[in-house]
Short mmCIF file of C-alpha atoms in Angstrom, two decimals:
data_model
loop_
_atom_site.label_atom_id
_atom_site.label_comp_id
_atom_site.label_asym_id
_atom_site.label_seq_id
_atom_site.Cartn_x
_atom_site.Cartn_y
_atom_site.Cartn_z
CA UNK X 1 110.23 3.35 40.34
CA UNK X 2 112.35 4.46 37.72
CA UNK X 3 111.73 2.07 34.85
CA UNK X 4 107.96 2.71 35.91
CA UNK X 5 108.41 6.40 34.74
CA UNK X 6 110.92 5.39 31.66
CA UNK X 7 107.70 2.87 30.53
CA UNK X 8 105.21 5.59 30.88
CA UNK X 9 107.26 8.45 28.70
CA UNK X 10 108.23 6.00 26.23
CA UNK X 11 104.65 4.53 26.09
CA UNK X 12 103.13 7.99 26.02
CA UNK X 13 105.35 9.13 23.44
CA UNK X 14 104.70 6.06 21.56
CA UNK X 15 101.18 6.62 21.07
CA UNK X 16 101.05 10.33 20.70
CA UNK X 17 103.07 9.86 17.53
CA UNK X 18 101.18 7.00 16.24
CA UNK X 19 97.47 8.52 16.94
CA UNK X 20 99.18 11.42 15.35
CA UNK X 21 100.65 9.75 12.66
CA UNK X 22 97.07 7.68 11.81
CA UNK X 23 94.85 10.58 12.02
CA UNK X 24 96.75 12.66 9.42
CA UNK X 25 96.81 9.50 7.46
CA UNK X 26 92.65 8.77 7.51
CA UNK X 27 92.11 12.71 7.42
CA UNK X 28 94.31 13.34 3.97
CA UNK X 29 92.23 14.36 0.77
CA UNK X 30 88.90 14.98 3.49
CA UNK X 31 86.93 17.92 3.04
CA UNK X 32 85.88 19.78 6.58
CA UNK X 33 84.15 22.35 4.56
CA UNK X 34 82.90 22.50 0.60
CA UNK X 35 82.70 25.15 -1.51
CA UNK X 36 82.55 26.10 -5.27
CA UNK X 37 83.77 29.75 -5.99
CA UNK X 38 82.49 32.30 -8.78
CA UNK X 39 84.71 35.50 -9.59
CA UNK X 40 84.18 37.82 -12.19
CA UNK X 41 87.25 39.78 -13.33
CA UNK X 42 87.63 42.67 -15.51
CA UNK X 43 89.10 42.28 -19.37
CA UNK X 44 92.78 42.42 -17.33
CA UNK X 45 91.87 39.24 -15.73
CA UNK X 46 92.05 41.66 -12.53
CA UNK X 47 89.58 42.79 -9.94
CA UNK X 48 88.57 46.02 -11.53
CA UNK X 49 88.31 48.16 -14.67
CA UNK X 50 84.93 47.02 -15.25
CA UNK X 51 83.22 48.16 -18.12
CA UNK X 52 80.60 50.31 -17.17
CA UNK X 53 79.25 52.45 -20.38
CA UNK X 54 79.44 50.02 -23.47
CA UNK X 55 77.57 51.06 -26.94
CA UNK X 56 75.28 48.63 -28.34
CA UNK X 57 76.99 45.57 -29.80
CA UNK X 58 80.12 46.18 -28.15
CA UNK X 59 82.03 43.60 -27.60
CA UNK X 60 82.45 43.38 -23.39
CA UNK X 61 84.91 41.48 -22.52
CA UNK X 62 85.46 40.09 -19.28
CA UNK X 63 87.18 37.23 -17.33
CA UNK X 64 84.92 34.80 -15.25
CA UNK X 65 86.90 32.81 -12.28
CA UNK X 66 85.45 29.11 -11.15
CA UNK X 67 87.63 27.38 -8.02
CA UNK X 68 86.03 23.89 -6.87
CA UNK X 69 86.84 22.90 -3.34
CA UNK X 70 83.86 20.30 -3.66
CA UNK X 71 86.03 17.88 -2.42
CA UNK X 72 85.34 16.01 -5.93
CA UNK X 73 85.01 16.39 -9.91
CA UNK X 74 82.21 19.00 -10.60
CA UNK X 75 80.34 20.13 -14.03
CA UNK X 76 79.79 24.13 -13.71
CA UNK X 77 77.64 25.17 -16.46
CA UNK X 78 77.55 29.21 -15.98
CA UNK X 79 74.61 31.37 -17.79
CA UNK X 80 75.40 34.99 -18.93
CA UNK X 81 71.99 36.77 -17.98
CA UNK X 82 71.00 40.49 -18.88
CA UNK X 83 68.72 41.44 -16.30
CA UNK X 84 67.39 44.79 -14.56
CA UNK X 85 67.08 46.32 -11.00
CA UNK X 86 63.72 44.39 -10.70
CA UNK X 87 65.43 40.94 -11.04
CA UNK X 88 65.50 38.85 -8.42
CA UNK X 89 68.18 36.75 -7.80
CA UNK X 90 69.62 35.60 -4.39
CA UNK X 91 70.94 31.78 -3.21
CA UNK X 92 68.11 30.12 -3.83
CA UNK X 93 66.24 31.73 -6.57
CA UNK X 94 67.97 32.44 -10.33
CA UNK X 95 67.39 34.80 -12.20
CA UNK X 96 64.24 34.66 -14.49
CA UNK X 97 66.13 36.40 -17.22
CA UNK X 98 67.11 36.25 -20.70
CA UNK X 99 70.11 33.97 -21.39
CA UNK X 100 72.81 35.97 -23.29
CA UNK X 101 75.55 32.66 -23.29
CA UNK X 102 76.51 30.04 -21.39
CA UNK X 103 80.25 28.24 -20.36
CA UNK X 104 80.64 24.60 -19.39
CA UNK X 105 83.39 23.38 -17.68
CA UNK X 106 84.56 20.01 -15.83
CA UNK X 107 86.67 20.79 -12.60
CA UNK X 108 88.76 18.25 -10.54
CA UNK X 109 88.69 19.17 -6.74
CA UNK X 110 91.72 21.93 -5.66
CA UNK X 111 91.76 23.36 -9.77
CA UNK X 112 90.30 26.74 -10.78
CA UNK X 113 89.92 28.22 -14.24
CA UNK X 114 89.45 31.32 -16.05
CA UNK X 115 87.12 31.53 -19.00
CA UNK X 116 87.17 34.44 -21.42
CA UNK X 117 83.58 35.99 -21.64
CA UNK X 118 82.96 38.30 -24.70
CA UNK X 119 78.86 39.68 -25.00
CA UNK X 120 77.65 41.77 -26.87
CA UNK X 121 74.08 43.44 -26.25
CA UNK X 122 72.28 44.03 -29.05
CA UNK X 123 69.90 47.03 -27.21
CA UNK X 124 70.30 49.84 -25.63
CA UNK X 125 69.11 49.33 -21.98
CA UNK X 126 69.94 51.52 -18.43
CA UNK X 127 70.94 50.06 -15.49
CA UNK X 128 71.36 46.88 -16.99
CA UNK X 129 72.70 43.97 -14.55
CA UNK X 130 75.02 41.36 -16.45
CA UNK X 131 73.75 38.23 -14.56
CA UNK X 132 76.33 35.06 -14.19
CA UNK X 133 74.64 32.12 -12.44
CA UNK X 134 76.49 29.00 -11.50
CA UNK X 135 74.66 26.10 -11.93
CA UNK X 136 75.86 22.43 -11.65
CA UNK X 137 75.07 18.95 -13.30
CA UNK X 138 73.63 16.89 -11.26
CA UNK X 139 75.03 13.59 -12.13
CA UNK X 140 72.22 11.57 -10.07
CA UNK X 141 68.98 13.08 -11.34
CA UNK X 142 71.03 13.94 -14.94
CA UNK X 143 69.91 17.45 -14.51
CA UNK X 144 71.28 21.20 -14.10
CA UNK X 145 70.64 22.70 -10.70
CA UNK X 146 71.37 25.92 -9.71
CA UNK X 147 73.86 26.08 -7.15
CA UNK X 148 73.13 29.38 -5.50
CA UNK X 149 76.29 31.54 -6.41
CA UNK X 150 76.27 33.80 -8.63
CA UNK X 151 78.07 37.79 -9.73
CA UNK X 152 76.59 40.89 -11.09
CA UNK X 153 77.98 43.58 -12.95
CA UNK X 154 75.79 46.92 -13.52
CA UNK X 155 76.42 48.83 -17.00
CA UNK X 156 74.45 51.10 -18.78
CA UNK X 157 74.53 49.96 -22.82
CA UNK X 158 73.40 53.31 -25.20
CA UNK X 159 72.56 53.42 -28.71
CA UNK X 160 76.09 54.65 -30.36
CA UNK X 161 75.37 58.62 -31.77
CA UNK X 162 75.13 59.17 -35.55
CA UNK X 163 76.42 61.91 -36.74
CA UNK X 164 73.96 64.77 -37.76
CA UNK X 165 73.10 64.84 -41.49
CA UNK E 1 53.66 33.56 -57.06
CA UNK E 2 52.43 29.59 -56.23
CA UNK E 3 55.75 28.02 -57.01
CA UNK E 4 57.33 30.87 -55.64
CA UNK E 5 55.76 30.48 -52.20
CA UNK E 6 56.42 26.98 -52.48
CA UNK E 7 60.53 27.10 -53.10
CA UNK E 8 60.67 29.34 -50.36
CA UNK E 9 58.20 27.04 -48.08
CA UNK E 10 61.19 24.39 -49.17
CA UNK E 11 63.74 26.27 -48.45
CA UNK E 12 63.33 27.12 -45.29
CA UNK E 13 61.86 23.67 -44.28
CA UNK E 14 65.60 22.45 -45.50
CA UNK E 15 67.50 24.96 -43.75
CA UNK E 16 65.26 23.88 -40.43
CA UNK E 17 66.08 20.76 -41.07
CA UNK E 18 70.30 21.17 -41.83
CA UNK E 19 70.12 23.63 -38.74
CA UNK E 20 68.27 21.05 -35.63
CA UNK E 21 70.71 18.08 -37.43
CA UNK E 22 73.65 21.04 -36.59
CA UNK E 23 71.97 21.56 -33.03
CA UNK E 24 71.20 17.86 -32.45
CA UNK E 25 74.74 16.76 -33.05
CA UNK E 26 76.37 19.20 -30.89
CA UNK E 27 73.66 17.92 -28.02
CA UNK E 28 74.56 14.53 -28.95
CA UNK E 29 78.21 15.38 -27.87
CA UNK E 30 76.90 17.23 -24.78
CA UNK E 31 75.00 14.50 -23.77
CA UNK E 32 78.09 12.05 -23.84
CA UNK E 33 80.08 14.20 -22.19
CA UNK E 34 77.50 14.22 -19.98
CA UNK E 35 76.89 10.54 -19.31
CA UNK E 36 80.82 9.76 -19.27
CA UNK E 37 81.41 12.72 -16.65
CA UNK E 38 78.34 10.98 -14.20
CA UNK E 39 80.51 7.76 -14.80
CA UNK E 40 83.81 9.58 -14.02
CA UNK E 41 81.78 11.28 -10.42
CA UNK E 42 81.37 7.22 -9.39
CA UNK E 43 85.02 6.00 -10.55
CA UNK E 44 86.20 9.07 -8.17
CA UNK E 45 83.89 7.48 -5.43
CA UNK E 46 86.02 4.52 -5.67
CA UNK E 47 88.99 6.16 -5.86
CA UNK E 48 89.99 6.94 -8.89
CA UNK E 49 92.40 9.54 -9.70
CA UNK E 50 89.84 11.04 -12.22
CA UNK E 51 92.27 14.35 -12.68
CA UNK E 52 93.78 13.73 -16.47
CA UNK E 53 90.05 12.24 -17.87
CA UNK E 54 88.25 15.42 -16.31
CA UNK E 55 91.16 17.35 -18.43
CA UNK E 56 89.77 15.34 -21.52
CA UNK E 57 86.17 15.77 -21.00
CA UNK E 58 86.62 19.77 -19.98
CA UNK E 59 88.76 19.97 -23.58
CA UNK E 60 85.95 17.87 -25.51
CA UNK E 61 83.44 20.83 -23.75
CA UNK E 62 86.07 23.38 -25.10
CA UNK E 63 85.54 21.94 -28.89
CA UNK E 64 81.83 21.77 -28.40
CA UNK E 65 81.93 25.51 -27.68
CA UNK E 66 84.39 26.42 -30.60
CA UNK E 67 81.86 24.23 -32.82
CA UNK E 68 78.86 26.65 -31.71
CA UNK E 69 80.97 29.30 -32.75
CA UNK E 70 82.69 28.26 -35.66
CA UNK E 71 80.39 26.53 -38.10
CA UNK E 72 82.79 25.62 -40.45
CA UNK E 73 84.70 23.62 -38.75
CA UNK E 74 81.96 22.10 -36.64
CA UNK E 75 82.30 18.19 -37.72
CA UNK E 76 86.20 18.29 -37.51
CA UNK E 77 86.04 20.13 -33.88
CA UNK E 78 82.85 17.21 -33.27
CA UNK E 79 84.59 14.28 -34.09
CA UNK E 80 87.58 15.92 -32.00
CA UNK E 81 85.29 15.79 -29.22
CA UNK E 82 83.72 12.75 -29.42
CA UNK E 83 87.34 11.19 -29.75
CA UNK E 84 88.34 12.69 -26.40
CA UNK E 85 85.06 11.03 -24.57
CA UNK E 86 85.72 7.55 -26.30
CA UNK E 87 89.11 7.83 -24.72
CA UNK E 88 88.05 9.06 -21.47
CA UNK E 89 85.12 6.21 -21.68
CA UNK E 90 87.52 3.40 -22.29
CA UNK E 91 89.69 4.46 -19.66
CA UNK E 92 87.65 4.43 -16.91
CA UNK E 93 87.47 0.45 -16.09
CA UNK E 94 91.18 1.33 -15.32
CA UNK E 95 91.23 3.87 -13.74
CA UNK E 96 88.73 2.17 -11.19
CA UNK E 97 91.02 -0.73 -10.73
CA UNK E 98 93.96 1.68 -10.00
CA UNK E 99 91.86 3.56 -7.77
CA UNK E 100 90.38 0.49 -5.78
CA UNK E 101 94.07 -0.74 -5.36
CA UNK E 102 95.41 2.43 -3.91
CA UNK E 103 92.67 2.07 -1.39
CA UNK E 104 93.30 -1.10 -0.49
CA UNK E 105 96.94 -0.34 -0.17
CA UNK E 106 96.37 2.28 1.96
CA UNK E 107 93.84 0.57 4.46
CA UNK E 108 96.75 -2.04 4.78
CA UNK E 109 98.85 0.71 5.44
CA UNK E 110 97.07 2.18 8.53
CA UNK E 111 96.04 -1.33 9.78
CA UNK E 112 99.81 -1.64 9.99
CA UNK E 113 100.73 1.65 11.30
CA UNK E 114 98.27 0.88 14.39
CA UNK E 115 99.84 -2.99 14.59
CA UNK E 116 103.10 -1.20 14.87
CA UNK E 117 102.16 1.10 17.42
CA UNK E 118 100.32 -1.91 19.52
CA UNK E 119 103.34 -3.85 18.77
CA UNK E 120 106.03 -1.23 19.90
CA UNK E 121 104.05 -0.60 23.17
CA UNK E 122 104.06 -3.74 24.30
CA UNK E 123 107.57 -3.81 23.43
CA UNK E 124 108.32 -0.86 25.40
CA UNK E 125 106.37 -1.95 28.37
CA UNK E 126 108.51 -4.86 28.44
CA UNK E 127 112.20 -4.18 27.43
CA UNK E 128 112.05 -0.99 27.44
CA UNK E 129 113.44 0.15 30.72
CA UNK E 130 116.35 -2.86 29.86
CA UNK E 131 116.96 -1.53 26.93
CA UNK E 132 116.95 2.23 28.19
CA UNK E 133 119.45 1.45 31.01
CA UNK E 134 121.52 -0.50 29.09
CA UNK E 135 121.93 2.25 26.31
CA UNK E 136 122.39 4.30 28.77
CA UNK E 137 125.37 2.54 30.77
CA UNK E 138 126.66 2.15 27.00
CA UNK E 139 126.31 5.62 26.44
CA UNK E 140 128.53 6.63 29.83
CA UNK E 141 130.65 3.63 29.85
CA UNK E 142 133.82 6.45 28.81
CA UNK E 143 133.03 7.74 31.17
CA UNK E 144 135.84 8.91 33.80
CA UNK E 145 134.64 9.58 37.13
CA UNK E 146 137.03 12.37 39.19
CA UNK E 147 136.19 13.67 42.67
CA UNK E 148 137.41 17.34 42.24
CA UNK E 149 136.23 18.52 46.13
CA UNK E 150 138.63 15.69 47.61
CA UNK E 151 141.59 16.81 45.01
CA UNK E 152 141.28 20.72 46.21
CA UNK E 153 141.54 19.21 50.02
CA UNK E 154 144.36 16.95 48.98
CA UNK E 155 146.21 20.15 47.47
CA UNK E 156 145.49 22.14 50.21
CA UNK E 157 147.48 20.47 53.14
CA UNK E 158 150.18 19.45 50.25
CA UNK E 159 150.85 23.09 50.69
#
């Protein structure tokens, strides 16, 4: 009766461990949940201080933030757009803007990087929304797709005052 | 005013010219950095460890950008470029192969871990008790055994 019980501990300890053991084993490097991540930052490289009164042809600098948890290599291409309150942007739809620059970069899965951004807008505009879209290569149809993610940042840009004659 | 008109016609069909040969050699670069990063995306599908190429082709992007912006040095930071995706290119085949092994390796490795386990169950259902009792006689074989209730007794009526 004994060695019955002895048999079953050992046995179920046996394959606890190894079911264990082989899960974490088939389950290491798998992604449950993908994401790609856009962050703007202000010229800091912090959350914050954002320019928000710039003169025409200023240079704004800023910091944009791009973490892939894609569970693979991704090509981010990210457009710098200047658009207004009517824009419309959400997940799905980009902005139908002007394109002020654009950053490409090649992330392995788990990496992140920080680009330096520095515009400059070359009109005086009010309630102006800096636009940055992320869009992807697709490396199947060879073609950019949006990828639904993207930041704003409202400013107001004015015409720098010359001094009276 | 004719031949005037006519230099600056030339001019600026030139400069057009110069500038989409500028434009179309920087999209040339794109476009291979383009075509080797689709080949990298299937070499990571079979397992390659794609982490130090993507490092190569994200530079080469780096020196496309500093071309745009720097003129001037635009065919140095170009050929730059186009050096990193040659190397990147080449390297793939390898990196494959690499990758392909380490798969392999490691399906062998959970085959065995579940052999093992198999293995060491069947064990246990057999010796296992044996070999439990037998550690455990082994274990308490020092053992010294002492009756302390009859000793007390004993030294009672002594006294």
């Amino acid at each position: 009766m004994i060695d019955e019980e002895v048999k079953a501990i050992i046995l179920a300890i046996i394959i606890i461990v190894g079911v264990f053991s082989i899960a974490q084993m088939i389950s290491t490097g798998r992604i449950v949940e993908p994401f790609s991540a856009l962050g703007l930052l202000g010229p800091k490289m912090k959350i914050g201080d954002y320019p928000r009164n710039v003169l025409v042809n200023q240079t704004i600098n800023l910091y944009l933030f791009v973490d892939n948890h894609e569970g693979h290599l991704m090509y981010y291409v990210i457009y710098a757009k200047l658009g207004n309150k009517s824009t419309v942007i959400n997940e799905n739809i980009s902005a139908n803007a002007p394109i002020l620059d654009k950053y490409e970069v090649i992330l392995p899965h788990g990496e992140n990087i920080t680009i330096p951004v520095s515009l400059r807008i070359q009109r005086p505009y009010r309630n102006a929304r800096l636009i940055f879209e992320m869009w992807i290569y697709d490396p199947v149809n060879e073609t950019l797709r949006y990828h639904g993610r993207w930041v704003q940042l409202w400013m107001n840009i004015t015409a720098p005052v010359t001094p009276a004659e | 005013m004719k031949e005037l008109a006519a230099s600056i016609i030339s001019v600026l069909i030139i400069s057009s010219i110069i500038i989409q040969g500028c434009m179309g050699e920087i999209e040339d670069v794109t476009r291979s950095i383009r075509d080797t990063y689709s080949k990298l995306v299937k070499a990571e599908e079979r397992g390659a460890d794609v982490r130090d190429a993507a490092m190569k082709l994200e530079k080469a992007l780096e020196l496309v950008k500093e071309a745009e912006e720097h003129p001037e040095k635009r065919d140095a930071l170009l050929s730059e470029a186009r050096k990193l995706v040659e190397e990147v290119e080449s390297s793939i085949p390898i990196l494959i192969e690499n990758g392909e092994r380490r798969i392999f390796w490691r399906n062998l490795t959970i085959a065995f871990a579940v052999v093992m386990i198999a293995l060491s169950a069947l064990l246990t259902y057999y010796y296992g008790p044996r070999i439990f009792w037998t550690l455990w006689l082994r274990i308490r074989s020092h053992w010294i055994m002492e009756i302390i209730e009859r000793e007390k007794e004993s030294d009672r009526r002594r006294s």
